[in-house]
Short mmCIF file of C-alpha atoms and ligand atoms in Angstrom, two decimals:
data_model
loop_
_atom_site.label_atom_id
_atom_site.label_comp_id
_atom_site.label_asym_id
_atom_site.label_seq_id
_atom_site.Cartn_x
_atom_site.Cartn_y
_atom_site.Cartn_z
CA MET A 1 -25.56 -6.06 50.51
CA SER A 2 -24.14 -5.86 47.02
CA VAL A 3 -26.74 -5.67 44.27
CA ILE A 4 -24.37 -7.39 41.87
CA PRO A 5 -23.49 -10.88 43.04
CA ALA A 6 -19.81 -11.79 42.96
CA GLY A 7 -18.71 -13.40 39.71
CA THR A 8 -21.29 -11.64 37.57
CA LEU A 9 -18.79 -9.40 35.82
CA ALA A 10 -17.87 -11.50 32.81
CA ALA A 11 -14.43 -13.00 33.17
CA MET A 12 -13.55 -11.69 29.75
CA HIS A 13 -13.61 -8.11 31.00
CA SER A 14 -11.73 -8.60 34.24
CA HIS A 15 -7.99 -8.53 34.70
CA ASP A 16 -6.63 -11.40 36.76
CA GLN A 17 -3.80 -13.90 36.94
CA SER A 18 -4.93 -15.64 33.75
CA THR A 19 -4.65 -12.34 31.88
CA GLU A 20 -1.03 -12.05 33.00
CA VAL A 21 -0.28 -15.57 31.83
CA LEU A 22 -1.93 -14.95 28.47
CA ALA A 23 -0.19 -11.59 28.09
CA GLU A 24 3.17 -13.20 28.58
CA ALA A 25 2.38 -15.97 26.10
CA ILE A 26 1.16 -13.53 23.48
CA VAL A 27 4.10 -11.17 23.81
CA ARG A 28 6.48 -14.13 23.70
CA TYR A 29 4.76 -15.39 20.55
CA ALA A 30 5.01 -11.95 18.92
CA VAL A 31 8.68 -11.54 19.77
CA GLU A 32 9.54 -15.07 18.61
CA ARG A 33 7.83 -14.37 15.29
CA MET A 34 9.87 -11.20 14.84
CA ARG A 35 13.10 -12.94 15.79
CA MET A 36 12.82 -15.61 13.06
CA ASP A 37 15.22 -14.76 10.27
CA PRO A 38 13.81 -15.94 8.02
CA PRO A 39 10.33 -16.94 9.19
CA PRO A 40 9.05 -20.14 7.56
CA LEU A 41 7.64 -19.30 4.13
CA ASP A 42 4.59 -21.57 4.67
CA HIS A 43 1.76 -22.08 2.21
CA SER A 44 -1.99 -21.97 1.84
CA MET A 45 -4.31 -24.84 2.87
CA SER A 46 -7.89 -25.66 1.99
CA ALA A 47 -10.71 -24.80 4.38
CA GLU A 48 -11.37 -28.54 4.77
CA GLU A 49 -7.77 -29.27 5.79
CA LEU A 50 -7.85 -26.37 8.22
CA ARG A 51 -11.16 -27.48 9.70
CA ARG A 52 -9.72 -30.91 10.33
CA ALA A 53 -6.45 -29.64 11.79
CA ALA A 54 -7.92 -26.88 13.94
CA GLY A 55 -10.99 -28.68 15.28
CA PRO A 56 -13.93 -26.60 16.48
CA THR A 57 -12.68 -23.15 17.47
CA ILE A 58 -15.90 -21.29 18.26
CA THR A 59 -17.58 -23.20 21.07
CA ALA A 60 -20.18 -22.37 23.71
CA GLY A 61 -17.68 -22.56 26.57
CA GLY A 62 -14.58 -21.20 24.84
CA LEU A 63 -11.17 -22.82 24.35
CA GLY A 64 -9.28 -20.56 26.74
CA GLY A 65 -6.68 -18.09 25.52
CA LEU A 66 -3.68 -20.40 25.65
CA GLU A 67 -5.43 -23.08 23.62
CA ALA A 68 -6.73 -20.56 21.06
CA LEU A 69 -3.20 -19.19 20.76
CA ARG A 70 -1.89 -22.73 20.26
CA VAL A 71 -4.38 -23.33 17.44
CA PHE A 72 -3.32 -20.08 15.81
CA GLY A 73 0.41 -20.73 16.15
CA GLU A 74 0.35 -24.42 15.19
CA VAL A 75 -2.43 -24.59 12.62
CA LEU A 76 -3.59 -21.22 11.30
CA ALA A 77 -0.40 -19.15 11.09
CA PRO A 78 1.42 -21.85 9.05
CA ALA A 79 -1.41 -21.63 6.53
CA CYS A 80 -0.50 -17.99 5.86
CA ILE A 81 2.43 -17.29 3.54
CA SER A 82 5.02 -15.06 5.22
CA VAL A 83 4.90 -11.88 3.19
CA ASP A 84 8.00 -10.64 5.02
CA HIS A 85 10.12 -13.68 4.08
CA PRO A 86 13.17 -12.35 2.21
CA LEU A 87 12.35 -14.62 -0.74
CA PHE A 88 8.70 -13.64 -0.92
CA LEU A 89 9.20 -11.67 -4.12
CA SER A 90 5.71 -11.86 -5.66
CA PHE A 91 3.14 -9.07 -5.91
CA VAL A 92 4.43 -6.35 -3.58
CA PRO A 93 5.88 -7.91 -0.42
CA ASN A 94 6.06 -6.19 2.95
CA ALA A 95 8.89 -5.89 5.44
CA PRO A 96 7.83 -4.10 8.63
CA THR A 97 10.47 -2.82 11.03
CA GLU A 98 10.56 -4.38 14.46
CA ALA A 99 9.65 -1.01 16.01
CA SER A 100 6.56 -0.73 13.81
CA ILE A 101 5.41 -4.28 14.62
CA LEU A 102 5.88 -3.76 18.35
CA PHE A 103 4.03 -0.49 18.25
CA ASP A 104 1.15 -2.10 16.40
CA LEU A 105 0.61 -4.10 19.60
CA VAL A 106 0.41 -0.81 21.53
CA VAL A 107 -2.04 0.68 19.04
CA GLY A 108 -4.26 -2.36 19.59
CA ALA A 109 -3.99 -2.22 23.36
CA SER A 110 -4.62 1.54 23.50
CA ASN A 111 -7.67 1.15 21.29
CA VAL A 112 -7.55 4.75 20.16
CA TYR A 113 -10.47 6.02 18.13
CA GLY A 114 -8.62 7.66 15.28
CA GLY A 115 -11.56 9.33 13.56
CA SER A 116 -11.92 12.62 15.39
CA TRP A 117 -9.64 15.13 17.03
CA MET A 118 -11.92 15.22 20.07
CA GLU A 119 -11.19 11.58 20.85
CA GLY A 120 -7.89 10.94 19.15
CA ALA A 121 -5.96 14.24 19.16
CA GLY A 122 -2.63 12.78 20.29
CA ALA A 123 -2.74 9.89 17.85
CA ILE A 124 -3.87 12.03 14.93
CA PHE A 125 -1.17 14.59 15.74
CA ALA A 126 1.47 11.85 15.49
CA GLU A 127 -0.04 10.43 12.28
CA ASN A 128 0.03 13.92 10.81
CA GLU A 129 3.74 14.21 11.64
CA ALA A 130 4.37 11.07 9.60
CA LEU A 131 2.16 12.43 6.80
CA ARG A 132 4.17 15.65 6.88
CA TRP A 133 7.38 13.73 6.26
CA ILE A 134 5.80 12.10 3.20
CA ALA A 135 4.38 15.43 1.97
CA ASP A 136 7.85 16.97 2.28
CA LEU A 137 9.42 14.11 0.33
CA ALA A 138 6.94 14.83 -2.45
CA GLY A 139 7.46 18.59 -2.19
CA LEU A 140 3.81 19.33 -1.42
CA PRO A 141 3.03 22.72 0.16
CA PRO A 142 2.88 23.28 3.95
CA GLU A 143 -0.91 23.21 4.01
CA ALA A 144 -1.06 19.73 2.41
CA GLY A 145 -2.52 17.03 4.62
CA GLY A 146 -4.69 13.98 4.72
CA VAL A 147 -5.18 10.71 6.50
CA PHE A 148 -4.06 7.10 6.65
CA VAL A 149 -6.55 4.69 5.09
CA SER A 150 -6.48 0.92 4.73
CA GLY A 151 -4.72 0.66 1.39
CA GLY A 152 -4.13 2.06 -2.04
CA THR A 153 -7.57 0.97 -3.21
CA ALA A 154 -9.25 3.04 -0.50
CA GLY A 155 -6.78 5.89 -1.06
CA ASN A 156 -7.37 6.08 -4.79
CA LEU A 157 -11.15 5.99 -4.37
CA SER A 158 -11.12 8.71 -1.71
CA ALA A 159 -8.81 10.97 -3.73
CA LEU A 160 -10.89 10.55 -6.87
CA ILE A 161 -14.13 11.30 -5.01
CA ALA A 162 -12.50 14.56 -3.89
CA ALA A 163 -11.42 15.29 -7.47
CA ARG A 164 -14.96 14.77 -8.70
CA TRP A 165 -16.31 16.93 -5.87
CA ARG A 166 -14.12 19.83 -6.95
CA TRP A 167 -15.10 19.46 -10.60
CA ARG A 168 -18.80 19.51 -9.72
CA HIS A 169 -18.39 22.28 -7.17
CA ARG A 170 -16.68 24.50 -9.72
CA ALA A 171 -19.46 23.84 -12.22
CA GLU A 172 -21.97 25.23 -9.69
CA GLY A 173 -24.56 22.58 -10.31
CA ALA A 174 -24.11 22.21 -14.07
CA HIS A 175 -22.41 18.81 -13.65
CA ASP A 176 -24.29 17.45 -10.67
CA ARG A 177 -25.84 14.78 -12.88
CA THR A 178 -23.05 14.46 -15.41
CA ARG A 179 -21.13 11.19 -15.45
CA GLY A 180 -17.50 12.05 -14.80
CA LEU A 181 -14.49 10.89 -16.76
CA MET A 182 -10.91 10.32 -15.76
CA ILE A 183 -7.79 9.70 -17.76
CA ALA A 184 -5.30 7.15 -16.49
CA SER A 185 -2.18 5.45 -17.71
CA ALA A 186 -2.53 2.02 -19.29
CA GLY A 187 -0.30 0.73 -16.47
CA ALA A 188 -2.63 2.09 -13.76
CA HIS A 189 -3.45 -0.34 -10.96
CA SER A 190 -6.75 -2.24 -11.13
CA SER A 191 -8.02 -0.18 -8.20
CA VAL A 192 -8.33 2.88 -10.47
CA ALA A 193 -10.82 1.06 -12.72
CA GLN A 194 -12.48 -0.24 -9.57
CA ALA A 195 -12.85 3.33 -8.23
CA ALA A 196 -14.41 4.35 -11.54
CA ARG A 197 -16.90 1.48 -11.25
CA ALA A 198 -17.75 2.45 -7.68
CA MET A 199 -18.22 6.08 -8.73
CA ASP A 200 -20.05 5.18 -11.93
CA ALA A 201 -17.47 7.17 -13.87
CA ASP A 202 -15.61 6.44 -17.11
CA VAL A 203 -11.89 5.89 -17.57
CA VAL A 204 -9.97 6.57 -20.75
CA LEU A 205 -6.59 4.83 -20.78
CA VAL A 206 -3.57 6.44 -22.36
CA THR A 207 -1.59 4.09 -24.61
CA ALA A 208 1.56 3.03 -22.82
CA GLY A 209 5.15 3.67 -23.90
CA ASP A 210 7.44 0.64 -24.47
CA ARG A 211 8.13 0.36 -20.76
CA GLY A 212 4.46 0.58 -19.86
CA GLU A 213 4.73 4.21 -18.77
CA MET A 214 2.45 7.16 -19.60
CA ARG A 215 4.35 9.60 -21.76
CA GLY A 216 3.57 13.25 -22.29
CA ASP A 217 2.95 12.91 -26.03
CA ALA A 218 0.56 9.97 -25.61
CA LEU A 219 -1.33 11.82 -22.88
CA ARG A 220 -1.54 14.87 -25.10
CA SER A 221 -2.93 12.91 -28.05
CA THR A 222 -5.48 11.19 -25.82
CA LEU A 223 -6.62 14.58 -24.54
CA ASP A 224 -6.76 15.93 -28.09
CA SER A 225 -8.92 12.99 -29.14
CA LEU A 226 -11.63 13.86 -26.59
CA ASP A 227 -14.63 15.67 -27.97
CA ALA A 228 -15.95 18.77 -26.22
CA GLY A 229 -18.52 16.76 -24.29
CA ASP A 230 -15.93 14.37 -22.91
CA ARG A 231 -13.53 17.16 -22.13
CA ALA A 232 -16.23 18.81 -20.02
CA ARG A 233 -16.67 15.52 -18.15
CA LEU A 234 -12.97 15.21 -17.31
CA PHE A 235 -12.42 15.52 -13.58
CA ALA A 236 -9.01 13.91 -13.05
CA ILE A 237 -5.80 12.75 -14.63
CA VAL A 238 -4.41 9.75 -12.76
CA ALA A 239 -0.68 9.16 -13.07
CA THR A 240 1.11 6.16 -11.64
CA ALA A 241 4.41 6.63 -9.82
CA GLY A 242 5.70 3.08 -9.97
CA THR A 243 3.47 0.66 -11.89
CA THR A 244 2.68 -2.51 -10.00
CA ASN A 245 3.70 -4.85 -12.79
CA VAL A 246 7.06 -3.38 -13.78
CA GLY A 247 7.74 -0.41 -11.51
CA VAL A 248 7.97 2.42 -14.03
CA VAL A 249 7.03 6.01 -13.25
CA ASP A 250 4.77 7.95 -15.60
CA ASP A 251 5.93 11.29 -16.98
CA LEU A 252 4.60 13.26 -14.03
CA ARG A 253 5.77 16.62 -15.33
CA SER A 254 3.73 16.28 -18.52
CA ALA A 255 0.76 15.04 -16.52
CA ALA A 256 1.03 18.10 -14.26
CA ASP A 257 1.31 20.43 -17.28
CA ALA A 258 -1.80 18.92 -18.86
CA ALA A 259 -3.77 19.06 -15.61
CA GLU A 260 -2.80 22.68 -15.09
CA GLU A 261 -3.73 23.64 -18.62
CA LEU A 262 -7.13 21.98 -18.38
CA GLY A 263 -7.76 23.06 -14.80
CA THR A 264 -8.28 19.43 -13.85
CA TRP A 265 -7.15 17.44 -10.85
CA LEU A 266 -3.89 15.48 -10.90
CA HIS A 267 -3.88 12.37 -8.75
CA VAL A 268 -0.61 10.46 -8.39
CA ASP A 269 -0.86 6.81 -7.37
CA GLY A 270 2.41 5.96 -5.66
CA ALA A 271 0.99 3.09 -3.60
CA TYR A 272 4.01 0.95 -4.43
CA GLY A 273 6.61 3.34 -5.87
CA GLY A 274 6.04 6.48 -3.80
CA ALA A 275 8.38 5.15 -1.12
CA ALA A 276 11.28 5.69 -3.51
CA LEU A 277 10.85 9.45 -2.99
CA ALA A 278 13.05 8.80 0.05
CA ALA A 279 15.88 7.46 -2.13
CA ALA A 280 18.23 10.08 -3.59
CA SER A 281 19.35 7.72 -6.39
CA VAL A 282 15.92 7.70 -8.06
CA ARG A 283 14.30 10.89 -6.73
CA ASP A 284 14.55 12.66 -10.10
CA ARG A 285 12.14 10.15 -11.69
CA PHE A 286 9.36 11.76 -9.64
CA GLU A 287 9.74 15.29 -10.89
CA GLY A 288 6.33 16.90 -11.21
CA ILE A 289 4.86 15.08 -8.22
CA GLU A 290 5.06 18.31 -6.22
CA ARG A 291 2.26 19.64 -8.44
CA ALA A 292 -0.17 16.79 -7.63
CA ASP A 293 -3.57 17.62 -6.14
CA SER A 294 -3.54 14.29 -4.35
CA PHE A 295 -0.99 11.56 -3.80
CA ILE A 296 -0.99 8.16 -2.14
CA VAL A 297 1.72 5.81 -0.91
CA ASP A 298 1.28 2.54 0.99
CA PRO A 299 3.64 2.30 3.97
CA HIS A 300 2.63 -1.39 4.08
CA LYS A 301 4.40 -1.89 0.77
CA TRP A 302 7.84 -0.28 0.72
CA LEU A 303 7.92 1.93 3.82
CA PHE A 304 8.35 -0.90 6.26
CA ALA A 305 5.04 -0.66 8.16
CA PRO A 306 2.75 -3.59 8.94
CA PHE A 307 -0.63 -4.02 7.19
CA ASP A 308 -2.68 -2.06 6.70
CA SER A 309 -1.64 1.45 5.83
CA CYS A 310 -1.97 3.93 2.97
CA ALA A 311 -1.00 7.58 3.33
CA LEU A 312 -3.44 9.78 1.42
CA LEU A 313 -2.42 13.41 0.93
CA TYR A 314 -4.27 16.36 -0.56
CA ARG A 315 -2.61 19.55 -1.78
CA ASP A 316 -5.69 21.36 -0.45
CA PRO A 317 -7.19 19.28 2.36
CA ASN A 318 -10.28 21.49 2.37
CA VAL A 319 -11.41 19.76 -0.80
CA GLY A 320 -10.96 16.33 0.76
CA ARG A 321 -12.92 17.48 3.78
CA ALA A 322 -15.74 19.01 1.74
CA ALA A 323 -16.06 15.81 -0.25
CA HIS A 324 -15.97 13.37 2.64
CA THR A 325 -17.29 14.89 5.86
CA GLN A 326 -20.34 13.06 7.16
CA HIS A 327 -23.04 15.18 8.77
CA ALA A 328 -25.57 13.96 11.30
CA GLU A 329 -27.19 15.18 14.48
CA TYR A 330 -24.93 12.89 16.50
CA LEU A 331 -21.73 13.91 14.67
CA ASP A 332 -21.94 17.67 14.40
CA VAL A 333 -20.60 18.11 17.93
CA LEU A 334 -17.25 16.90 16.55
CA HIS A 335 -16.91 19.82 14.21
CA ASP A 336 -16.71 22.61 16.76
CA VAL A 337 -14.73 21.27 19.68
CA HIS A 338 -11.47 22.90 18.85
CA ASP A 339 -10.16 25.85 16.88
CA GLU A 340 -8.63 23.70 14.19
CA PRO A 341 -9.65 20.14 14.76
CA TRP A 342 -8.20 17.67 12.27
CA ASN A 343 -10.95 15.08 12.13
CA ALA A 344 -9.16 12.32 10.31
CA SER A 345 -12.47 10.74 9.27
CA ASP A 346 -13.26 13.80 7.16
CA TYR A 347 -10.55 13.13 4.59
CA ALA A 348 -11.63 9.78 3.14
CA HIS A 349 -14.50 7.43 2.58
CA HIS A 350 -14.73 6.09 6.14
CA LEU A 351 -15.77 7.11 9.65
CA SER A 352 -14.53 4.90 12.49
CA ARG A 353 -10.86 4.24 12.05
CA ARG A 354 -7.86 2.63 13.65
CA ALA A 355 -4.96 5.06 14.10
CA ARG A 356 -3.14 2.91 11.58
CA GLY A 357 -0.47 5.50 10.85
CA LEU A 358 0.99 5.10 14.33
CA PRO A 359 3.25 2.09 13.67
CA LEU A 360 4.95 4.08 10.88
CA TRP A 361 5.13 7.18 13.09
CA PHE A 362 6.70 5.24 15.97
CA SER A 363 9.28 3.59 13.74
CA LEU A 364 10.15 6.92 12.06
CA ALA A 365 10.42 8.59 15.46
CA THR A 366 12.61 5.72 16.70
CA HIS A 367 15.00 5.37 13.78
CA GLY A 368 14.89 8.75 12.04
CA THR A 369 14.19 9.41 8.40
CA GLU A 370 17.76 8.70 7.21
CA ALA A 371 17.36 5.05 8.16
CA TYR A 372 14.34 4.94 5.83
CA SER A 373 16.27 6.45 2.94
CA GLU A 374 19.07 3.98 3.53
CA ALA A 375 16.74 0.97 3.71
CA VAL A 376 15.03 1.93 0.42
CA GLU A 377 18.45 2.43 -1.21
CA ILE A 378 19.53 -1.04 -0.05
CA THR A 379 16.57 -2.61 -1.85
CA LEU A 380 17.32 -0.55 -4.98
CA THR A 381 20.93 -1.75 -4.94
CA THR A 382 19.82 -5.37 -4.57
CA THR A 383 17.47 -4.82 -7.51
CA ARG A 384 20.26 -3.48 -9.74
CA GLU A 385 22.49 -6.40 -8.78
CA THR A 386 19.63 -8.76 -9.58
CA ALA A 387 19.34 -7.27 -13.06
CA ARG A 388 23.08 -7.85 -13.60
CA LEU A 389 22.82 -11.48 -12.48
CA ILE A 390 19.93 -12.08 -14.87
CA ASP A 391 21.93 -10.45 -17.65
CA GLN A 392 24.90 -12.71 -17.01
CA CYS A 393 22.97 -15.95 -16.75
CA ALA A 394 22.75 -17.81 -20.06
CA ASP A 395 19.24 -19.10 -19.33
CA THR A 396 17.60 -15.79 -18.51
CA GLU A 397 16.94 -12.54 -20.38
CA LEU A 398 16.28 -9.23 -18.71
CA LEU A 399 13.24 -7.56 -20.32
CA MET A 400 14.03 -4.01 -19.18
CA GLU A 401 16.38 -2.18 -16.85
CA PRO A 402 14.54 -1.81 -13.55
CA GLU A 403 13.50 1.75 -12.81
CA LEU A 404 12.57 1.10 -9.19
CA SER A 405 12.66 -2.31 -7.45
CA ILE A 406 10.83 -4.62 -9.86
CA VAL A 407 12.68 -6.85 -12.32
CA ILE A 408 10.97 -8.72 -15.14
CA PHE A 409 12.75 -11.36 -17.13
CA ARG A 410 12.34 -14.39 -19.33
CA ARG A 411 13.58 -17.93 -18.74
CA VAL A 412 14.65 -18.89 -22.23
CA GLY A 413 12.63 -21.75 -23.66
CA TRP A 414 10.02 -22.01 -20.94
CA THR A 415 6.30 -22.35 -21.54
CA PRO A 416 3.72 -20.84 -19.18
CA ALA A 417 3.31 -24.31 -17.66
CA ASP A 418 7.08 -24.50 -16.96
CA TYR A 419 6.97 -21.17 -15.11
CA GLN A 420 4.02 -22.28 -13.03
CA ALA A 421 5.53 -25.67 -12.20
CA TRP A 422 8.80 -24.05 -11.09
CA SER A 423 6.94 -21.43 -9.02
CA ASP A 424 4.80 -24.11 -7.32
CA ALA A 425 7.85 -26.27 -6.59
CA GLU A 426 9.79 -23.38 -5.01
CA LEU A 427 6.86 -22.57 -2.73
CA ALA A 428 6.20 -26.20 -1.84
CA ALA A 429 9.86 -26.59 -0.86
CA GLY A 430 9.60 -23.47 1.32
CA ARG A 431 12.39 -21.79 -0.63
CA ALA A 432 10.84 -18.84 -2.44
CA PHE A 433 7.57 -17.37 -3.57
CA VAL A 434 7.88 -15.95 -7.08
CA VAL A 435 4.82 -16.05 -9.32
CA PRO A 436 4.85 -15.42 -13.07
CA THR A 437 3.29 -12.31 -14.59
CA THR A 438 2.42 -11.26 -18.13
CA TRP A 439 4.40 -8.66 -20.05
CA GLN A 440 3.32 -7.63 -23.55
CA GLY A 441 1.30 -10.80 -23.88
CA GLU A 442 4.09 -13.15 -22.76
CA VAL A 443 4.22 -15.09 -19.49
CA VAL A 444 7.48 -14.09 -17.76
CA LEU A 445 8.94 -13.87 -14.27
CA ARG A 446 8.71 -10.88 -12.01
CA ILE A 447 10.63 -10.13 -8.82
CA CYS A 448 9.71 -7.26 -6.50
CA ILE A 449 12.24 -6.34 -3.82
CA VAL A 450 11.11 -4.21 -0.88
CA ASN A 451 12.79 -6.14 1.92
CA PRO A 452 16.24 -4.92 3.02
CA ARG A 453 16.87 -8.45 4.32
CA THR A 454 16.66 -9.89 0.80
CA THR A 455 20.30 -10.48 -0.17
CA ILE A 456 21.83 -10.88 -3.59
CA ASP A 457 22.93 -14.37 -2.54
CA ASP A 458 19.28 -15.21 -1.90
CA ILE A 459 18.45 -14.00 -5.38
CA ALA A 460 21.37 -15.90 -6.91
CA SER A 461 19.94 -19.10 -5.47
CA ILE A 462 16.66 -18.41 -7.28
CA ILE A 463 18.39 -17.71 -10.57
CA ASP A 464 20.40 -20.93 -10.14
CA SER A 465 17.22 -22.91 -9.66
CA LEU A 466 16.05 -21.69 -13.07
CA GLY A 467 19.13 -23.14 -14.77
CA SER A 468 19.02 -25.74 -17.53
CA GLY A 469 18.09 -29.07 -16.16
CA ALA A 470 15.96 -27.47 -13.45
CA SER A 471 12.30 -26.97 -14.25
C1 PLP B 1 -0.86 -2.10 -4.59
C2 PLP B 1 -1.30 -0.96 -5.39
C3 PLP B 1 -2.56 -0.39 -5.20
C4 PLP B 1 -3.58 -0.99 -4.26
O1 PLP B 1 -3.14 -0.92 -2.94
P1 PLP B 1 -3.82 -1.79 -1.79
O2 PLP B 1 -3.10 -1.32 -0.59
O3 PLP B 1 -3.50 -3.24 -2.14
O4 PLP B 1 -5.27 -1.51 -1.80
C5 PLP B 1 -2.88 0.73 -5.91
N1 PLP B 1 -2.02 1.26 -6.79
C6 PLP B 1 -0.79 0.75 -7.02
C7 PLP B 1 0.11 1.40 -8.00
C8 PLP B 1 -0.39 -0.40 -6.32
O5 PLP B 1 0.81 -0.93 -6.55
#
């Protein structure tokens, strides 16, 4: 007689006919979503509207998979703006390849634990291959390595914790209770200040050049203005390779010179712009990046991977590991299973992790690196053409030549309220999502192009809608 009566194994852990039906529905949904060109732009809704439209979703008996999928597809998904729509040009959009999206489904189904080599060797090996490609683009040495984390915010924090670790380690205890200090460009992303808050460290910002970039002379005078006490507290110089607001690259060579002279860490934040290392037409802007101690780039921004993914690289991964490895009775077994285990958890502020670098790896393996270079170049070409259109249009004024793939411009005669009203109307009509930004104190328009499917005709339609009479 069986000790476990039939039917006791919860239905949710058994594979039967209903699983097959649900699998087919889910895969069909995923493929249909990918096939839409473009997907509906959609728009946000209030929690109250969603509650009314969705009805109760968490119930004692469950809705069943098909019904839950219906609620998602009909109610919830349309309340999420399609970041991969070719006219989503706000913030930094995202345009994953079909191969990367499909493989994300496999990563979920395989449920790999990506934290330790013992459990995730194959996945971590593949992630490291993708990291190697990025390290080679940057010109980092063969021993460079790191890990994929959730985003630039996590990448910057983890890199800066490693920088501080090295500074304290070198001081042999003298700075264990000293509050650290970092120097960053005025155009640095908000996550750098956030990392400083989390680390209880100080940030000194270098006055920006006219394009918002950190120049060598300004960095030098900021360093000169530090007193001896502050200089002793300096543990990192943070340079930005592609500012989020306007897409300019700091003078990385001067930053590397200064870091070398002072024996301090150089971190390069390329969360948005680092992808352009793959594009020959702008590669020279990044000179000096090969001397960085750490570098990040978000494949979920301009390297065509789905959310979420940030590649974090260290010149000397031993520092990252020393700063981040967690020790406990139940973890130490992980550290001696293999001659050279690459425990991905050890290189950032995390432990359990999804092997989130795999969608990028699969897509790179599928298409080859040249396809990536070409796709980035396509977006750069569209950006340059956009700048020309804005130049030619009587109602718009280009505020600077784009360095990477961000264009900022003025609509002559518009007030901040005009910009907002136009932006809201474009979104409400499902045409485009372009939000205003601020440049040198003035509200202006900003377009960020990372989607190879964004065409210049698409952009022309936006510029037309800004014309006199429209508002
Ligand atoms: C977007 C961005 C970040 C933050 O990245 P998340 O992935 O959103 O956390 C950091 N730095 C720069 C330069 C960015 O553009």
